[in-house]
Amino acid sequence: MTATFTRRAILAVTAAATLAVSTGASLADGKTQLRLSSVNSETDQRAIALVEKFGPAISEFATFEPHWNGTLFKQGTELEAIARGNLEMAITSAQELAEFFPEFSIFSAGYVHQSAEHQVRVFNAPLMDAFKQKVEDELGIKLLAVMYLGKRQLNLKGDKAVSAPADLAGVKLRMPGSEAWQFLGRALGAAPVPVAFTELYTSLQTGAVDGQDNPLPTVVDAKFYEVTNQIILTSHLVDLNYIAISKAAFDAMTPEQQATVTKAAEDAAEFGRQNQLKKEGELQAFLEEKGIKFSTPDVAAFRTKVQADYLASDYAASWPEGVLDQINALGD
């Protein structure tokens, strides 16, 4: 925890300095340059939504310049880049934000969000105001909209039967490197291994890891079905990302431009959300044709263990009192 707060304190100072002197990058034509760095591919629904909806909507006053596949900044370094004034936009996660603000771990906890629609209600609810404000004040980053990634499922090599968390004992499950992700892997009963997304296909291929967890569209988009054998429908996380922008760049815009950017982000998120929901509904048959076997475990057993692990952890200790009840009250 000390390391988290040290990192957070350093970046708070950096962000404050950036906000004080920066007005956002400008191009020769006078437009604002909005560079976005993300680890996902250009065929991912997040990329398609931002390129097709966000970029054109702001084109009168800003140039949207996306960089995919982690080619501009490595996964997990995008927030620091924005705070330092070296980047304008990113697609970030609750897990990454929890590295700076432990209370954000509530939005990455297993079995908390219930659906894509529930995510939007939570993001737009008053309960989110304090969370958003802290990110703005201490990192100089504004969260514009929430993106639906899908329900995360377990995607494993081999034919090991998995019906309960105990069946995952010793399974090397790739999870992103942050402690929040690693904790979720352990809560599921597995032995989590940190591997960058760009290295995951090779790690599965060589057996460096036994499996990974992602929504079905990601399994298809990244072709993980080529190097795995089965999917366990745990639905342990209704996964999300946030569209994030430098507060310095945002504050340098006129109120009308700010409104346009916000609506463009919301429209892109909704476009991606509907596409992702449709895609999820179509992909099980595709994956079965590719030889992937599907099974449904005892989801109640997974939910019971995961929630118990969170409530007994330091993560729950950082959650603001009453917020989990408010989230549940917005449920489907």
CSV table of C-alpha atoms in Angstrom, one decimal, residues 32-307:
chain,number,residue,atom,x,y,z
A,32,THR,CA,-6.3,20.0,-30.8
A,33,GLN,CA,-4.3,16.8,-31.1
A,34,LEU,CA,-5.8,13.9,-29.1
A,35,ARG,CA,-3.5,11.0,-29.2
A,36,LEU,CA,-4.9,7.8,-27.6
A,37,SER,CA,-2.7,4.8,-26.6
A,38,SER,CA,-4.3,1.4,-26.1
A,39,VAL,CA,-3.2,-2.2,-26.0
A,40,ASN,CA,-6.1,-3.6,-27.9
A,41,SER,CA,-6.0,-4.2,-31.7
A,42,GLU,CA,-7.6,-2.1,-34.4
A,43,THR,CA,-10.3,-4.8,-35.0
A,44,ASP,CA,-11.4,-4.7,-31.3
A,45,GLN,CA,-14.9,-3.2,-30.8
A,46,ARG,CA,-13.4,-0.4,-28.6
A,47,ALA,CA,-11.1,0.6,-31.5
A,48,ILE,CA,-13.9,0.4,-34.1
A,49,ALA,CA,-16.3,2.5,-31.9
A,50,LEU,CA,-13.7,5.2,-31.3
A,51,VAL,CA,-12.6,5.4,-34.9
A,52,GLU,CA,-16.1,5.3,-36.4
A,53,LYS,CA,-17.9,7.4,-33.8
A,54,PHE,CA,-15.6,9.5,-31.6
A,55,GLY,CA,-13.1,10.7,-34.2
A,56,PRO,CA,-15.6,12.0,-36.8
A,57,ALA,CA,-17.7,13.7,-34.1
A,58,ILE,CA,-14.9,15.9,-32.9
A,59,SER,CA,-13.2,16.5,-36.3
A,60,GLU,CA,-14.2,20.1,-36.6
A,61,PHE,CA,-11.9,21.2,-33.7
A,62,ALA,CA,-9.7,18.1,-32.9
A,63,THR,CA,-7.7,15.4,-34.6
A,64,PHE,CA,-8.1,12.0,-33.1
A,65,GLU,CA,-4.9,10.0,-33.4
A,66,PRO,CA,-5.2,6.4,-32.0
A,67,HIS,CA,-2.3,4.1,-31.5
A,68,TRP,CA,-3.3,0.4,-31.0
A,69,ASN,CA,-1.4,-2.7,-29.9
A,70,GLY,CA,0.6,-0.9,-27.2
A,71,THR,CA,2.7,0.7,-29.9
A,72,LEU,CA,2.9,4.2,-28.3
A,73,PHE,CA,2.9,3.3,-24.6
A,74,LYS,CA,3.1,-0.1,-22.9
A,75,GLN,CA,0.1,-1.5,-21.1
A,76,GLY,CA,-0.2,0.0,-17.6
A,77,THR,CA,1.8,3.1,-18.3
A,78,GLU,CA,-0.9,5.2,-20.1
A,79,LEU,CA,-2.2,6.9,-17.0
A,80,GLU,CA,1.3,8.1,-16.0
A,81,ALA,CA,1.8,9.4,-19.6
A,82,ILE,CA,-1.3,11.5,-19.4
A,83,ALA,CA,-0.4,12.7,-15.9
A,84,ARG,CA,3.0,13.8,-17.2
A,85,GLY,CA,1.5,15.6,-20.2
A,86,ASN,CA,2.9,13.1,-22.7
A,87,LEU,CA,-0.5,11.7,-23.9
A,88,GLU,CA,-4.0,13.0,-24.2
A,89,MET,CA,-6.2,9.9,-24.1
A,90,ALA,CA,-6.3,6.3,-23.0
A,91,ILE,CA,-8.7,3.4,-22.5
A,92,THR,CA,-8.2,2.5,-18.9
A,93,SER,CA,-9.7,0.0,-16.4
A,94,ALA,CA,-10.9,0.0,-12.8
A,95,GLN,CA,-8.0,-2.3,-12.0
A,96,GLU,CA,-5.5,0.2,-13.3
A,97,LEU,CA,-7.1,3.0,-11.4
A,98,ALA,CA,-7.1,0.9,-8.2
A,99,GLU,CA,-3.3,1.1,-8.4
A,100,PHE,CA,-3.7,4.8,-7.5
A,101,PHE,CA,-7.0,4.8,-5.7
A,102,PRO,CA,-7.7,1.6,-3.8
A,103,GLU,CA,-11.4,2.3,-3.6
A,104,PHE,CA,-11.7,1.8,-7.4
A,105,SER,CA,-11.2,-2.0,-6.7
A,106,ILE,CA,-14.9,-2.2,-6.0
A,107,PHE,CA,-15.6,-1.7,-9.7
A,108,SER,CA,-13.2,-4.6,-10.6
A,109,ALA,CA,-14.5,-7.0,-8.0
A,110,GLY,CA,-15.9,-10.3,-9.2
A,111,TYR,CA,-19.7,-10.5,-9.5
A,112,VAL,CA,-20.3,-6.8,-8.6
A,113,HIS,CA,-21.5,-5.5,-12.0
A,114,GLN,CA,-24.5,-7.5,-13.3
A,115,SER,CA,-24.8,-6.4,-17.0
A,116,ALA,CA,-23.8,-3.9,-19.6
A,117,GLU,CA,-26.8,-1.8,-18.7
A,118,HIS,CA,-25.9,-1.9,-15.0
A,119,GLN,CA,-22.5,-0.6,-15.7
A,120,VAL,CA,-23.9,2.5,-17.4
A,121,ARG,CA,-26.3,3.2,-14.5
A,122,VAL,CA,-23.5,2.9,-12.0
A,123,PHE,CA,-21.2,5.2,-14.0
A,124,ASN,CA,-23.8,7.9,-14.3
A,125,ALA,CA,-25.1,7.6,-10.7
A,126,PRO,CA,-24.2,10.2,-8.1
A,127,LEU,CA,-22.2,7.5,-6.3
A,128,MET,CA,-19.5,7.8,-9.0
A,129,ASP,CA,-19.0,11.6,-8.5
A,130,ALA,CA,-16.5,11.4,-5.8
A,131,PHE,CA,-14.5,8.7,-7.6
A,132,LYS,CA,-14.4,10.7,-10.8
A,133,GLN,CA,-13.4,13.9,-9.0
A,134,LYS,CA,-10.5,12.2,-7.2
A,135,VAL,CA,-9.1,11.0,-10.6
A,136,GLU,CA,-9.4,14.6,-11.9
A,137,ASP,CA,-7.9,16.2,-8.9
A,138,GLU,CA,-5.0,13.9,-8.3
A,139,LEU,CA,-4.1,12.5,-11.7
A,140,GLY,CA,-5.4,15.3,-14.0
A,141,ILE,CA,-7.5,12.7,-15.9
A,142,LYS,CA,-11.2,12.9,-16.7
A,143,LEU,CA,-13.3,9.8,-17.2
A,144,LEU,CA,-15.7,10.4,-20.1
A,145,ALA,CA,-17.7,7.2,-20.5
A,146,VAL,CA,-17.8,3.5,-19.6
A,147,MET,CA,-17.2,0.9,-22.3
A,148,TYR,CA,-18.6,-2.7,-22.0
A,149,LEU,CA,-16.1,-5.4,-22.7
A,150,GLY,CA,-18.2,-8.4,-22.1
A,151,LYS,CA,-18.5,-11.1,-19.5
A,152,ARG,CA,-15.1,-12.6,-18.7
A,153,GLN,CA,-15.0,-16.4,-19.0
A,154,LEU,CA,-12.2,-18.9,-18.3
A,155,ASN,CA,-10.4,-20.0,-21.5
A,156,LEU,CA,-8.1,-23.0,-20.8
A,157,LYS,CA,-5.8,-25.4,-22.5
A,158,GLY,CA,-6.4,-29.2,-22.1
A,159,ASP,CA,-9.6,-31.0,-21.0
A,160,LYS,CA,-9.5,-30.6,-17.2
A,161,ALA,CA,-13.0,-30.5,-15.8
A,162,VAL,CA,-13.8,-27.4,-13.9
A,163,SER,CA,-17.0,-27.1,-11.8
A,164,ALA,CA,-15.8,-25.3,-8.7
A,165,PRO,CA,-12.9,-23.0,-7.6
A,166,ALA,CA,-11.0,-26.0,-6.1
A,167,ASP,CA,-10.7,-27.5,-9.6
A,168,LEU,CA,-8.5,-24.5,-10.6
A,169,ALA,CA,-5.8,-25.3,-8.0
A,170,GLY,CA,-2.4,-25.0,-9.6
A,171,VAL,CA,-3.8,-23.8,-12.9
A,172,LYS,CA,-1.5,-21.1,-14.3
A,173,LEU,CA,-4.0,-18.5,-15.3
A,174,ARG,CA,-2.8,-15.4,-17.1
A,175,MET,CA,-4.0,-12.2,-15.5
A,176,PRO,CA,-2.8,-8.6,-16.2
A,177,GLY,CA,0.0,-7.5,-13.9
A,178,SER,CA,-1.7,-5.3,-11.4
A,179,GLU,CA,-2.4,-6.6,-8.0
A,180,ALA,CA,-6.1,-6.1,-8.4
A,181,TRP,CA,-6.1,-8.5,-11.4
A,182,GLN,CA,-3.9,-11.0,-9.6
A,183,PHE,CA,-6.2,-11.0,-6.6
A,184,LEU,CA,-9.2,-11.8,-8.8
A,185,GLY,CA,-7.2,-14.8,-10.2
A,186,ARG,CA,-6.5,-16.1,-6.8
A,187,ALA,CA,-10.1,-15.6,-5.7
A,188,LEU,CA,-11.2,-17.8,-8.6
A,189,GLY,CA,-9.0,-20.5,-7.2
A,190,ALA,CA,-6.2,-20.3,-9.8
A,191,ALA,CA,-2.5,-19.5,-9.7
A,192,PRO,CA,-2.4,-16.2,-11.5
A,193,VAL,CA,0.6,-15.3,-13.7
A,194,PRO,CA,1.2,-11.7,-14.9
A,195,VAL,CA,1.6,-11.6,-18.7
A,196,ALA,CA,1.2,-8.6,-21.1
A,197,PHE,CA,-1.7,-9.0,-23.5
A,198,THR,CA,0.7,-8.6,-26.4
A,199,GLU,CA,2.6,-11.7,-25.2
A,200,LEU,CA,-0.4,-13.8,-24.3
A,201,TYR,CA,-0.9,-15.8,-27.5
A,202,THR,CA,2.7,-17.0,-27.4
A,203,SER,CA,2.5,-17.8,-23.7
A,204,LEU,CA,-0.6,-20.0,-24.3
A,205,GLN,CA,1.1,-21.6,-27.3
A,206,THR,CA,4.2,-22.5,-25.4
A,207,GLY,CA,2.5,-23.6,-22.2
A,208,ALA,CA,4.0,-20.8,-20.1
A,209,VAL,CA,0.4,-20.4,-18.9
A,210,ASP,CA,-2.5,-22.8,-18.9
A,211,GLY,CA,-5.2,-20.3,-19.7
A,212,GLN,CA,-6.5,-16.8,-19.7
A,213,ASP,CA,-9.8,-15.0,-18.9
A,214,ASN,CA,-11.5,-12.6,-21.4
A,215,PRO,CA,-14.9,-12.1,-23.0
A,216,LEU,CA,-15.7,-14.3,-26.0
A,217,PRO,CA,-15.1,-11.5,-28.5
A,218,THR,CA,-11.6,-11.0,-27.3
A,219,VAL,CA,-11.0,-14.8,-27.5
A,220,VAL,CA,-12.0,-14.6,-31.2
A,221,ASP,CA,-10.3,-11.3,-32.0
A,222,ALA,CA,-7.0,-12.4,-30.6
A,223,LYS,CA,-7.4,-16.0,-32.0
A,224,PHE,CA,-6.8,-17.6,-28.6
A,225,TYR,CA,-9.0,-20.4,-29.8
A,226,GLU,CA,-6.1,-21.6,-31.8
A,227,VAL,CA,-4.0,-22.3,-28.7
A,228,THR,CA,-6.7,-23.4,-26.2
A,229,ASN,CA,-9.3,-26.1,-25.9
A,230,GLN,CA,-12.2,-25.1,-23.7
A,231,ILE,CA,-14.2,-22.3,-22.2
A,232,ILE,CA,-15.7,-22.4,-18.7
A,233,LEU,CA,-18.7,-20.1,-18.4
A,234,THR,CA,-18.0,-18.6,-15.0
A,235,SER,CA,-19.1,-15.0,-16.1
A,236,HIS,CA,-17.0,-13.9,-13.1
A,237,LEU,CA,-16.6,-10.3,-14.2
A,238,VAL,CA,-18.8,-8.0,-16.3
A,239,ASP,CA,-15.7,-6.3,-17.6
A,240,LEU,CA,-15.4,-2.6,-18.4
A,241,ASN,CA,-13.1,0.1,-19.5
A,242,TYR,CA,-13.2,3.9,-19.2
A,243,ILE,CA,-12.5,6.4,-21.9
A,244,ALA,CA,-10.1,8.8,-20.3
A,245,ILE,CA,-8.8,12.2,-21.4
A,246,SER,CA,-6.3,14.6,-20.1
A,247,LYS,CA,-8.0,17.2,-17.9
A,248,ALA,CA,-5.6,19.8,-19.2
A,249,ALA,CA,-6.6,19.1,-22.8
A,250,PHE,CA,-10.3,19.0,-21.9
A,251,ASP,CA,-10.2,22.2,-19.9
A,252,ALA,CA,-8.5,24.0,-22.8
A,253,MET,CA,-11.6,23.4,-24.9
A,254,THR,CA,-14.6,25.7,-25.1
A,255,PRO,CA,-17.7,24.5,-23.2
A,256,GLU,CA,-19.3,23.6,-26.5
A,257,GLN,CA,-16.3,21.5,-27.5
A,258,GLN,CA,-16.3,19.8,-24.1
A,259,ALA,CA,-19.9,18.9,-24.6
A,260,THR,CA,-19.2,17.5,-28.0
A,261,VAL,CA,-16.2,15.5,-26.8
A,262,THR,CA,-18.3,14.1,-23.9
A,263,LYS,CA,-21.2,13.1,-26.1
A,264,ALA,CA,-18.9,11.6,-28.7
A,265,ALA,CA,-17.3,9.4,-26.1
A,266,GLU,CA,-20.7,8.4,-24.8
A,267,ASP,CA,-22.0,7.6,-28.3
A,268,ALA,CA,-18.9,5.6,-29.1
A,269,ALA,CA,-19.2,3.7,-25.9
A,270,GLU,CA,-22.9,2.9,-26.7
A,271,PHE,CA,-22.0,1.9,-30.3
A,272,GLY,CA,-19.3,-0.4,-29.0
A,273,ARG,CA,-21.6,-1.8,-26.3
A,274,GLN,CA,-24.4,-2.8,-28.7
A,275,ASN,CA,-21.9,-4.3,-31.1
A,276,GLN,CA,-20.2,-6.2,-28.3
A,277,LEU,CA,-23.5,-7.6,-27.0
A,278,LYS,CA,-24.5,-8.7,-30.5
A,279,LYS,CA,-21.1,-10.3,-31.1
A,280,GLU,CA,-21.2,-12.1,-27.8
A,281,GLY,CA,-24.4,-13.7,-28.7
A,282,GLU,CA,-23.0,-15.1,-32.0
A,283,LEU,CA,-19.6,-16.4,-30.9
A,284,GLN,CA,-20.2,-19.6,-29.0
A,285,ALA,CA,-21.3,-21.4,-32.1
A,286,PHE,CA,-18.3,-20.0,-34.0
A,287,LEU,CA,-15.9,-21.2,-31.3
A,288,GLU,CA,-17.6,-24.6,-31.1
A,289,GLU,CA,-17.0,-25.0,-34.8
A,290,LYS,CA,-13.3,-24.3,-34.1
A,291,GLY,CA,-13.2,-27.2,-31.6
A,292,ILE,CA,-13.6,-25.2,-28.4
A,293,LYS,CA,-15.7,-27.1,-25.8
A,294,PHE,CA,-18.0,-25.2,-23.5
A,295,SER,CA,-19.1,-26.0,-20.0
A,296,THR,CA,-21.1,-24.3,-17.2
A,297,PRO,CA,-19.7,-24.7,-13.7
A,298,ASP,CA,-21.3,-24.2,-10.4
A,299,VAL,CA,-21.5,-20.4,-10.7
A,300,ALA,CA,-22.9,-20.0,-7.2
A,301,ALA,CA,-19.9,-21.7,-5.8
A,302,PHE,CA,-17.6,-19.4,-7.6
A,303,ARG,CA,-19.6,-16.3,-6.6
A,304,THR,CA,-19.6,-17.4,-3.0
A,305,LYS,CA,-15.9,-17.8,-2.9
A,306,VAL,CA,-15.0,-14.7,-4.9
A,307,GLN,CA,-17.2,-12.4,-2.8
